[in-house]
Structure formats: C-alpha cells, structure tokens
Coordinates of N, CA and C in Angstrom, one line a residue:
M1 N 222.9 -147.9 137.8 CA 223.6 -148.0 136.5 C 223.1 -149.3 135.7
R2 N 223.0 -150.4 136.5 CA 222.6 -151.6 135.8 C 221.1 -151.5 135.3
T3 N 220.4 -150.8 136.0 CA 219.0 -150.6 135.6 C 218.9 -149.8 134.3
A4 N 219.8 -148.7 134.2 CA 219.8 -147.9 133.0 C 220.3 -148.7 131.8
I5 N 221.3 -149.6 132.0 CA 221.8 -150.4 130.9 C 220.8 -151.4 130.4
Q6 N 220.1 -152.0 131.4 CA 219.0 -153.0 131.1 C 217.9 -152.3 130.2
R7 N 217.6 -151.1 130.7 CA 216.5 -150.4 129.9 C 217.0 -150.1 128.5
H8 N 218.3 -149.6 128.4 CA 218.8 -149.4 127.1 C 218.8 -150.6 126.2
S9 N 219.2 -151.7 126.8 CA 219.3 -153.0 126.0 C 217.9 -153.4 125.6
R10 N 216.9 -153.2 126.4 CA 215.5 -153.6 126.0 C 215.1 -152.7 124.8
K11 N 215.4 -151.4 124.9 CA 215.0 -150.5 123.7 C 215.7 -150.9 122.5
T12 N 217.0 -151.2 122.6 CA 217.8 -151.5 121.4 C 217.3 -152.8 120.8
G13 N 216.9 -153.8 121.7 CA 216.4 -155.0 121.3 C 215.1 -154.9 120.5
T14 N 214.2 -154.0 121.0 CA 213.0 -153.7 120.4 C 213.2 -153.1 119.0
R15 N 214.1 -152.2 118.9 CA 214.4 -151.6 117.6 C 214.9 -152.6 116.6
R16 N 215.8 -153.4 117.1 CA 216.4 -154.4 116.2 C 215.3 -155.4 115.7
G17 N 214.4 -155.7 116.6 CA 213.3 -156.6 116.2 C 212.4 -156.0 115.2
R18 N 212.1 -154.7 115.3 CA 211.3 -154.0 114.3 C 212.1 -154.0 112.9
T19 N 213.4 -153.7 113.0 CA 214.2 -153.6 111.8 C 214.2 -155.0 111.1
R20 N 214.4 -156.0 111.9 CA 214.4 -157.4 111.2 C 213.0 -157.7 110.6
A21 N 212.0 -157.3 111.3 CA 210.6 -157.6 110.7 C 210.4 -156.8 109.4
T22 N 210.9 -155.5 109.4 CA 210.7 -154.7 108.2 C 211.5 -155.3 107.0
T23 N 212.7 -155.7 107.3 CA 213.6 -156.3 106.3 C 213.0 -157.6 105.8
A24 N 212.4 -158.3 106.6 CA 211.8 -159.6 106.2 C 210.6 -159.3 105.2
V25 N 209.8 -158.3 105.6 CA 208.6 -158.0 104.7 C 209.1 -157.5 103.4
T26 N 210.2 -156.6 103.4 CA 210.7 -156.1 102.1 C 211.2 -157.2 101.3
A27 N 211.9 -158.2 101.9 CA 212.4 -159.3 101.1 C 211.3 -160.1 100.4
V28 N 210.2 -160.3 101.2 CA 209.1 -161.0 100.6 C 208.5 -160.3 99.4
V29 N 208.3 -159.0 99.5 CA 207.8 -158.2 98.4 C 208.7 -158.2 97.2
L30 N 210.0 -158.0 97.4 CA 210.9 -158.0 96.3 C 211.0 -159.4 95.6
A31 N 210.9 -160.5 96.4 CA 210.9 -161.8 95.8 C 209.6 -162.0 95.0
A32 N 208.5 -161.5 95.4 CA 207.2 -161.6 94.7 C 207.3 -160.9 93.4
V33 N 207.9 -159.6 93.4 CA 208.0 -158.8 92.2 C 208.9 -159.4 91.2
T34 N 210.1 -159.9 91.8 CA 211.1 -160.6 90.9 C 210.5 -161.8 90.2
A35 N 209.7 -162.6 90.9 CA 209.0 -163.8 90.3 C 208.1 -163.4 89.3
A36 N 207.4 -162.2 89.4 CA 206.5 -161.7 88.4 C 207.1 -161.1 87.2
G37 N 208.4 -161.0 87.2 CA 209.1 -160.5 86.0 C 209.8 -159.1 86.2
G38 N 209.9 -158.7 87.5 CA 210.6 -157.4 87.7 C 209.7 -156.3 88.0
L39 N 210.2 -155.2 88.6 CA 209.4 -154.1 89.1 C 208.7 -153.4 87.9
T40 N 209.4 -153.2 86.8 CA 208.8 -152.6 85.7 C 207.7 -153.4 85.1
H41 N 207.8 -154.7 85.1 CA 206.8 -155.5 84.6 C 205.5 -155.4 85.5
A42 N 205.7 -155.4 86.8 CA 204.6 -155.3 87.7 C 203.8 -154.1 87.5
Y43 N 204.5 -152.9 87.4 CA 203.8 -151.7 87.1 C 203.1 -151.7 85.8
A44 N 203.7 -152.3 84.7 CA 203.1 -152.3 83.4 C 201.9 -153.2 83.4
A45 N 201.9 -154.3 84.2 CA 200.7 -155.1 84.2 C 199.5 -154.4 84.8
D46 N 199.7 -153.5 85.7 CA 198.6 -152.7 86.3 C 198.1 -151.6 85.4
S47 N 199.0 -151.0 84.6 CA 198.6 -149.8 83.8 C 198.2 -150.2 82.4
E48 N 198.6 -151.3 81.8 CA 198.3 -151.6 80.4 C 197.1 -152.5 80.4
Q49 N 196.3 -152.3 79.4 CA 195.1 -153.1 79.1 C 195.4 -154.2 78.1
A50 N 194.8 -155.3 78.3 CA 195.1 -156.4 77.4 C 194.6 -156.1 76.0
P51 N 195.3 -156.4 75.0 CA 194.9 -156.1 73.6 C 193.6 -156.9 73.2
E52 N 192.8 -156.3 72.4 CA 191.6 -156.9 71.9 C 191.9 -158.2 71.1
P53 N 191.3 -159.3 71.3 CA 191.6 -160.5 70.5 C 191.4 -160.2 69.0
A54 N 192.3 -160.8 68.2 CA 192.3 -160.6 66.8 C 191.0 -161.1 66.2
A55 N 190.5 -162.2 66.7 CA 189.2 -162.7 66.2 C 188.1 -161.8 66.3
A56 N 188.0 -161.1 67.5 CA 186.9 -160.1 67.7 C 187.0 -158.9 66.8
T57 N 188.3 -158.5 66.5 CA 188.5 -157.4 65.6 C 188.1 -157.7 64.2
A58 N 188.5 -158.9 63.7 CA 188.1 -159.4 62.4 C 186.6 -159.5 62.2
A59 N 185.9 -160.0 63.3 CA 184.5 -160.1 63.2 C 183.8 -158.8 63.1
A60 N 184.3 -157.7 63.6 CA 183.7 -156.4 63.6 C 184.0 -155.7 62.3
A61 N 184.8 -156.2 61.4 CA 185.2 -155.5 60.2 C 184.0 -155.4 59.3
V62 N 183.8 -154.2 58.6 CA 182.7 -153.9 57.7 C 183.1 -154.5 56.3
E63 N 182.2 -155.3 55.8 CA 182.4 -155.9 54.5 C 181.1 -155.6 53.7
L64 N 181.3 -154.7 52.7 CA 180.2 -154.3 51.8 C 180.5 -154.6 50.4
D65 N 179.4 -154.9 49.6 CA 179.5 -155.0 48.1 C 178.7 -153.9 47.5
V66 N 179.2 -153.2 46.6 CA 178.5 -152.1 46.0 C 178.4 -152.3 44.5
Q67 N 177.2 -152.3 43.9 CA 177.0 -152.6 42.5 C 176.1 -151.6 41.8
D68 N 176.4 -151.3 40.6 CA 175.5 -150.4 39.8 C 174.1 -151.0 39.6
V69 N 173.1 -150.2 39.7 CA 171.7 -150.6 39.3 C 171.5 -150.3 37.8
P70 N 171.4 -151.2 36.9 CA 171.3 -150.9 35.5 C 169.9 -150.4 35.1
F71 N 169.9 -150.0 33.8 CA 168.6 -149.5 33.1 C 168.0 -148.3 33.7
V72 N 168.8 -147.4 34.4 CA 168.3 -146.1 34.8 C 168.5 -145.2 33.7
S73 N 167.5 -144.4 33.3 CA 167.5 -143.5 32.2 C 167.2 -142.1 32.6
A74 N 167.5 -141.1 31.7 CA 167.2 -139.7 32.0 C 167.1 -139.0 30.7
I75 N 166.3 -137.9 30.7 CA 166.2 -137.0 29.5 C 167.2 -135.9 29.6
P76 N 168.0 -135.6 28.5 CA 169.0 -134.6 28.6 C 168.4 -133.2 29.1
G77 N 169.0 -132.6 30.1 CA 168.6 -131.4 30.6 C 167.6 -131.5 31.8
E78 N 167.3 -132.8 32.1 CA 166.4 -133.0 33.3 C 167.1 -133.8 34.3
P79 N 166.6 -133.9 35.6 CA 167.3 -134.6 36.6 C 167.4 -136.1 36.3
A80 N 168.4 -136.7 36.9 CA 168.6 -138.1 36.8 C 168.8 -138.7 38.2
M81 N 168.5 -140.0 38.4 CA 168.6 -140.6 39.7 C 169.4 -141.8 39.6
P82 N 170.7 -141.7 39.5 CA 171.6 -142.9 39.6 C 171.6 -143.6 40.9
K83 N 171.7 -144.9 40.9 CA 171.6 -145.7 42.1 C 172.5 -146.9 42.1
V84 N 172.8 -147.3 43.3 CA 173.6 -148.5 43.5 C 172.9 -149.4 44.5
T85 N 173.3 -150.7 44.4 CA 172.8 -151.7 45.5 C 174.0 -152.0 46.4
V86 N 173.7 -151.8 47.7 CA 174.7 -152.0 48.8 C 174.3 -153.3 49.5
T87 N 175.2 -154.2 49.6 CA 174.9 -155.5 50.3 C 176.0 -155.8 51.4
N88 N 175.5 -156.2 52.5 CA 176.4 -156.5 53.6 C 176.8 -158.0 53.4
V89 N 178.1 -158.2 53.0 CA 178.6 -159.5 52.7 C 179.5 -160.0 53.9
G90 N 179.5 -159.3 55.0 CA 180.2 -159.7 56.2 C 179.4 -160.5 57.2
K91 N 179.9 -160.6 58.4 CA 179.3 -161.4 59.4 C 178.7 -160.5 60.5
S92 N 178.9 -159.2 60.4 CA 178.4 -158.3 61.5 C 177.5 -157.3 60.9
R93 N 176.6 -156.8 61.7 CA 175.6 -155.8 61.3 C 176.3 -154.5 61.0
V94 N 175.9 -153.8 59.9 CA 176.5 -152.5 59.5 C 175.4 -151.5 59.8
A95 N 175.7 -150.6 60.7 CA 174.8 -149.5 61.1 C 174.9 -148.3 60.1
T96 N 175.9 -147.6 60.2 CA 176.1 -146.4 59.4 C 177.5 -146.4 58.7
Q97 N 177.5 -145.7 57.6 CA 178.8 -145.6 56.8 C 178.8 -144.2 56.1
D98 N 180.0 -143.7 56.0 CA 180.1 -142.4 55.3 C 180.1 -142.7 53.8
V99 N 179.4 -141.9 53.0 CA 179.3 -142.1 51.6 C 179.9 -140.8 50.9
T100 N 180.7 -141.0 49.8 CA 181.2 -140.0 49.0 C 180.7 -140.1 47.6
L101 N 180.1 -139.0 47.1 CA 179.6 -139.0 45.7 C 180.6 -138.2 44.8
T102 N 180.9 -138.7 43.7 CA 181.8 -138.0 42.8 C 181.2 -138.0 41.4
L103 N 181.0 -136.8 40.8 CA 180.4 -136.6 39.5 C 181.3 -137.1 38.4
G104 N 180.7 -137.7 37.4 CA 181.5 -138.1 36.2 C 182.1 -137.0 35.5
P105 N 182.9 -137.2 34.5 CA 183.7 -136.2 33.8 C 182.9 -135.2 33.0
R106 N 181.7 -135.6 32.6 CA 180.9 -134.8 31.7 C 179.4 -135.0 31.9
G107 N 178.7 -133.9 31.8 CA 177.2 -134.0 31.6 C 176.4 -134.0 32.9
V108 N 177.0 -134.0 34.1 CA 176.3 -134.0 35.3 C 176.7 -132.9 36.3
S109 N 175.8 -132.4 37.1 CA 176.1 -131.4 38.1 C 175.2 -131.5 39.3
W110 N 175.6 -130.9 40.4 CA 174.7 -130.9 41.5 C 173.5 -130.0 41.3
L111 N 172.5 -130.2 42.2 CA 171.3 -129.5 42.1 C 171.3 -128.2 43.0
G112 N 172.4 -127.9 43.6 CA 172.5 -126.8 44.5 C 172.5 -127.3 45.9
W113 N 172.0 -128.4 46.2 CA 172.1 -129.1 47.4 C 172.4 -130.6 47.0
Q114 N 172.6 -131.4 48.0 CA 172.8 -132.8 47.7 C 172.4 -133.7 48.8
E115 N 171.7 -134.8 48.4 CA 171.3 -135.8 49.4 C 171.4 -137.2 48.8
V116 N 171.5 -138.2 49.6 CA 171.4 -139.6 49.2 C 170.1 -140.2 49.9
Y117 N 169.5 -141.1 49.1 CA 168.2 -141.5 49.6 C 168.2 -143.1 49.7
I118 N 167.4 -143.5 50.7 CA 167.2 -145.0 50.9 C 165.7 -145.1 51.0
V119 N 165.1 -146.0 50.2 CA 163.7 -146.4 50.3 C 163.6 -147.6 51.1
R120 N 162.9 -147.5 52.3 CA 162.8 -148.6 53.2 C 161.4 -148.7 53.8
G121 N 160.8 -149.8 53.7 CA 159.4 -149.9 54.3 C 158.4 -149.0 53.6
G122 N 158.6 -148.7 52.4 CA 157.7 -147.8 51.7 C 158.0 -146.3 52.0
K123 N 159.0 -146.0 52.8 CA 159.3 -144.6 53.1 C 160.7 -144.2 52.6
T124 N 160.9 -143.0 52.2 CA 162.1 -142.5 51.7 C 162.9 -141.8 52.8
E125 N 164.1 -142.3 53.1 CA 164.9 -141.7 54.1 C 166.0 -140.8 53.4
K126 N 166.1 -139.6 53.9 CA 167.0 -138.6 53.3 C 168.3 -138.5 54.2
N127 N 169.4 -138.4 53.5 CA 170.7 -138.2 54.2 C 171.4 -137.0 53.5
R128 N 171.5 -135.9 54.3 CA 172.1 -134.7 53.7 C 173.6 -134.8 53.4
C129 N 174.1 -134.2 52.3 CA 175.5 -134.3 52.0 C 176.1 -132.9 51.9
R130 N 177.3 -132.8 52.0 CA 178.0 -131.5 51.9 C 179.0 -131.5 50.7
I131 N 178.8 -130.5 49.8 CA 179.6 -130.4 48.7 C 181.0 -129.9 49.1
S132 N 182.0 -130.6 48.6 CA 183.4 -130.3 49.0 C 183.8 -128.8 48.6
E133 N 184.5 -128.2 49.4 CA 185.0 -126.8 49.2 C 186.3 -126.8 48.3
T134 N 187.0 -128.0 48.2 CA 188.2 -128.1 47.5 C 188.0 -128.8 46.2
D135 N 187.0 -129.6 46.0 CA 186.7 -130.3 44.8 C 185.2 -130.3 44.6
A136 N 184.8 -129.4 43.7 CA 183.4 -129.2 43.5 C 182.6 -130.4 42.9
R137 N 183.4 -131.4 42.5 CA 182.7 -132.6 41.9 C 182.4 -133.6 43.0
Q138 N 182.8 -133.4 44.2 CA 182.6 -134.3 45.3 C 181.6 -133.8 46.3
A139 N 180.8 -134.7 46.9 CA 179.9 -134.4 48.0 C 180.1 -135.5 49.1
F140 N 180.1 -135.1 50.3 CA 180.4 -136.0 51.4 C 179.1 -136.1 52.3
C141 N 178.7 -137.4 52.5 CA 177.5 -137.7 53.2 C 177.9 -138.5 54.5
K142 N 177.8 -137.9 55.6 CA 178.3 -138.5 56.9 C 177.3 -139.4 57.5
G143 N 177.7 -140.5 57.9 CA 176.8 -141.4 58.8 C 175.5 -141.8 58.1
V144 N 175.6 -142.2 56.9 CA 174.3 -142.7 56.2 C 173.8 -144.0 56.9
K145 N 172.6 -144.0 57.2 CA 172.0 -145.1 58.0 C 171.7 -146.3 57.1
L146 N 172.6 -147.2 57.0 CA 172.4 -148.4 56.2 C 171.5 -149.4 56.9
Y147 N 171.9 -149.7 58.2 CA 171.2 -150.7 59.0 C 171.0 -152.0 58.3
L148 N 172.1 -152.6 57.9 CA 172.1 -153.9 57.2 C 172.6 -155.0 58.0
D149 N 171.8 -156.0 58.2 CA 172.3 -157.3 58.8 C 173.0 -158.1 57.7
P150 N 173.8 -159.1 58.1 CA 174.5 -159.9 57.2 C 173.6 -160.5 56.1
G151 N 174.0 -160.3 54.8 CA 173.2 -160.8 53.7 C 172.1 -159.8 53.2
Q152 N 171.8 -158.8 53.9 CA 170.8 -157.8 53.5 C 171.3 -156.8 52.5
S153 N 170.4 -156.3 51.6 CA 170.8 -155.3 50.6 C 169.8 -154.1 50.6
I154 N 170.3 -153.0 50.2 CA 169.4 -151.8 50.0 C 169.9 -151.1 48.7
N155 N 169.0 -150.3 48.1 CA 169.4 -149.4 47.1 C 169.6 -148.0 47.6
L156 N 170.7 -147.4 47.2 CA 171.1 -146.1 47.6 C 171.2 -145.2 46.3
H157 N 170.4 -144.1 46.3 CA 170.4 -143.3 45.1 C 170.5 -141.8 45.5
T158 N 170.9 -141.0 44.5 CA 170.9 -139.6 44.6 C 170.3 -139.0 43.4
E159 N 170.2 -137.6 43.4 CA 169.6 -136.9 42.2 C 170.6 -135.9 41.8
V160 N 170.8 -135.8 40.5 CA 171.7 -134.9 39.9 C 171.1 -134.2 38.7
A161 N 171.6 -133.1 38.3 CA 171.2 -132.4 37.0 C 172.0 -132.9 35.9
T162 N 171.4 -132.9 34.7 CA 172.1 -133.4 33.5 C 172.1 -132.2 32.5
S163 N 173.1 -132.2 31.6 CA 173.3 -131.2 30.6 C 172.4 -131.4 29.5
P164 N 171.8 -130.3 28.9 CA 170.9 -130.4 27.8 C 171.6 -130.9 26.5
D165 N 173.0 -130.7 26.5 CA 173.7 -131.1 25.3 C 174.1 -132.6 25.3
L166 N 173.7 -133.3 26.3 CA 174.0 -134.8 26.2 C 173.2 -135.4 25.1
E167 N 173.8 -136.4 24.5 CA 173.2 -137.1 23.3 C 172.5 -138.3 23.8
P168 N 171.4 -138.7 23.1 CA 170.8 -140.0 23.4 C 171.9 -141.1 23.3
C169 N 171.8 -142.0 24.3 CA 172.7 -143.2 24.4 C 174.0 -142.8 25.1
E170 N 174.2 -141.6 25.4 CA 175.4 -141.3 26.3 C 175.1 -141.8 27.7
M171 N 176.2 -142.1 28.4 CA 176.0 -142.7 29.7 C 176.9 -142.0 30.7
P172 N 176.3 -140.9 31.3 CA 177.0 -140.2 32.4 C 177.1 -141.1 33.6
R173 N 177.8 -140.7 34.6 CA 177.9 -141.5 35.8 C 178.2 -140.7 37.0
V174 N 177.8 -141.3 38.2 CA 178.2 -140.7 39.5 C 178.8 -141.9 40.3
H175 N 180.0 -141.7 40.9 CA 180.6 -142.7 41.6 C 180.2 -142.7 43.1
F176 N 179.7 -143.8 43.6 CA 179.3 -143.9 45.0 C 180.4 -144.7 45.8
Q177 N 181.0 -144.0 46.7 CA 182.0 -144.7 47.6 C 181.3 -144.9 49.0
V178 N 181.1 -146.1 49.3 CA 180.4 -146.4 50.6 C 181.4 -147.1 51.5
G179 N 181.9 -146.3 52.5 CA 183.0 -146.8 53.3 C 184.2 -147.0 52.4
S180 N 184.8 -148.2 52.4 CA 186.0 -148.5 51.6 C 185.7 -149.1 50.3
T181 N 184.4 -149.3 49.9 CA 184.0 -149.9 48.7 C 183.2 -149.0 47.8
G182 N 183.4 -149.0 46.5 CA 182.6 -148.1 45.6 C 182.3 -148.7 44.3
A183 N 181.4 -148.0 43.5 CA 181.1 -148.4 42.2 C 180.5 -147.2 41.4
D184 N 180.7 -147.2 40.1 CA 180.1 -146.2 39.3 C 178.6 -146.5 39.1
A185 N 177.7 -145.5 39.2 CA 176.3 -145.6 38.9 C 176.1 -144.9 37.6
N186 N 175.9 -145.7 36.5 CA 175.7 -145.2 35.2 C 174.2 -145.0 34.9
F187 N 173.9 -144.1 34.0 CA 172.5 -143.9 33.5 C 172.6 -143.5 32.1
V188 N 171.6 -144.0 31.3 CA 171.6 -143.8 29.8 C 170.7 -142.7 29.5
M189 N 171.1 -141.8 28.6 CA 170.2 -140.7 28.1 C 169.3 -141.2 27.0
T190 N 168.0 -140.8 27.1 CA 167.0 -141.2 26.2 C 166.9 -140.1 25.1
N191 N 165.9 -140.3 24.2 CA 165.5 -139.3 23.3 C 164.9 -138.1 24.0
P192 N 165.0 -136.9 23.4 CA 164.4 -135.7 24.1 C 163.0 -135.9 24.6
D193 N 162.2 -136.7 23.9 CA 160.8 -136.9 24.3 C 160.7 -138.0 25.3
G194 N 161.8 -138.6 25.8 CA 161.7 -139.6 26.8 C 161.7 -141.0 26.3
T195 N 161.5 -141.2 25.0 CA 161.5 -142.6 24.4 C 162.9 -143.1 24.4
P196 N 163.0 -144.5 24.5 CA 164.4 -145.1 24.5 C 165.0 -144.8 23.2
A197 N 166.3 -144.6 23.2 CA 167.1 -144.5 22.0 C 167.7 -145.8 21.6
E198 N 168.0 -146.0 20.4 CA 168.6 -147.2 19.9 C 170.1 -147.2 20.1
C199 N 170.5 -147.7 21.2 CA 171.9 -147.6 21.5 C 172.6 -148.9 21.1
R200 N 173.9 -148.7 20.7 CA 174.7 -149.9 20.2 C 175.8 -150.2 21.2
H201 N 175.7 -149.8 22.4 CA 176.7 -150.1 23.4 C 176.8 -151.6 23.6

C-alpha cells in the first residue's frame, strides 16, 4: 500500500510541477503582451504596415506647368496643329501622364482619329487617343510618354480639322489637360491664301 501511495504522490508531484511551469510561461507571455499595449495591439503591429512618410509622398507628387505656344496659324478649311509647352516644375521625374483634349466651341473637329505628338531628338513620337463615346468633343490619350526631369520642357501638339467658314483672325482653340494641369492652345486663322491677316486682337 505504501508503495502505491508513494508512486501516486510522485505522479501527482510531476503533474503539479508541469502545471506550475506552464502557468509561469503563460504569465511571462501575458506580461510581455500587456507591456506592448495589449493583445489587440500586438496582433495589429504584426498585420499593419507602417504608413509612408509624408515627405516621401510629397516628393513624388507630379508638378507640371502647361502653357499655350503662341503664333500658331492655320488656313480655314485646312488642318491646324495647336500646341502647348509642358514643363516639369517639381522635384521628381515625370514619366507618363494621361492627356485629355477638348475641342473649342466652334470651328474645329477631329480628323477621324486622334493623336498627340512629341518631337524629341529630331523624331516625332505618336501617342494614340480615343474619342469619347459620351462627349464627342473630348479625346483621351492614356500614358503619354513625357519623360521630363525637373526643369525640363517639351512641346505637345495635336492635329485637328478647321471649318472653311472660319474668318481670318478668328482664334479657335483646343484645351490640353495634362494630368491635373491644363491650358487652351489657341491658333489664329490666316487669309485663305495663307498670308497673315491684319488682326486687331
């Protein structure tokens, strides 16, 4: 009988020892989690990514200046090539931007297709545009390759048809929206023979 009791006591003691060890480990873990701000905070720290620093976000912002190129002319009834100058006024390189073209209220129309052009290094780069299905006066040009380092500029132009009833000195326009910045590209109509008209604008 004494032998059986002793054996039982040894088993019980072993179990109690294991229970105490488990309790101690659990207490240490809970204390560490509590010190870190609670169980929810510990899981959140593992699953959430740190937000991008505000300075890095600001540095990556696209800053462009878009200006009309003056003294562009066209003969009524013949194609015109309005253009704008696009300048990177930010601190980061600008690779591509979406461009939206909008026809002026009178005297201009698409040629049946639409493109915007960049002349770079003596070569003309073409960027195809899609005429809007809901607003026939707009064309969308996705991912136009500007490739502008800070301080650099390029000319961006398109080609449109003009109405034969336009008068010399009239100034039709096409609006160029480059990213979030835009400008009207105006062009002046000449005499029917192409000679400059005496305009009083």
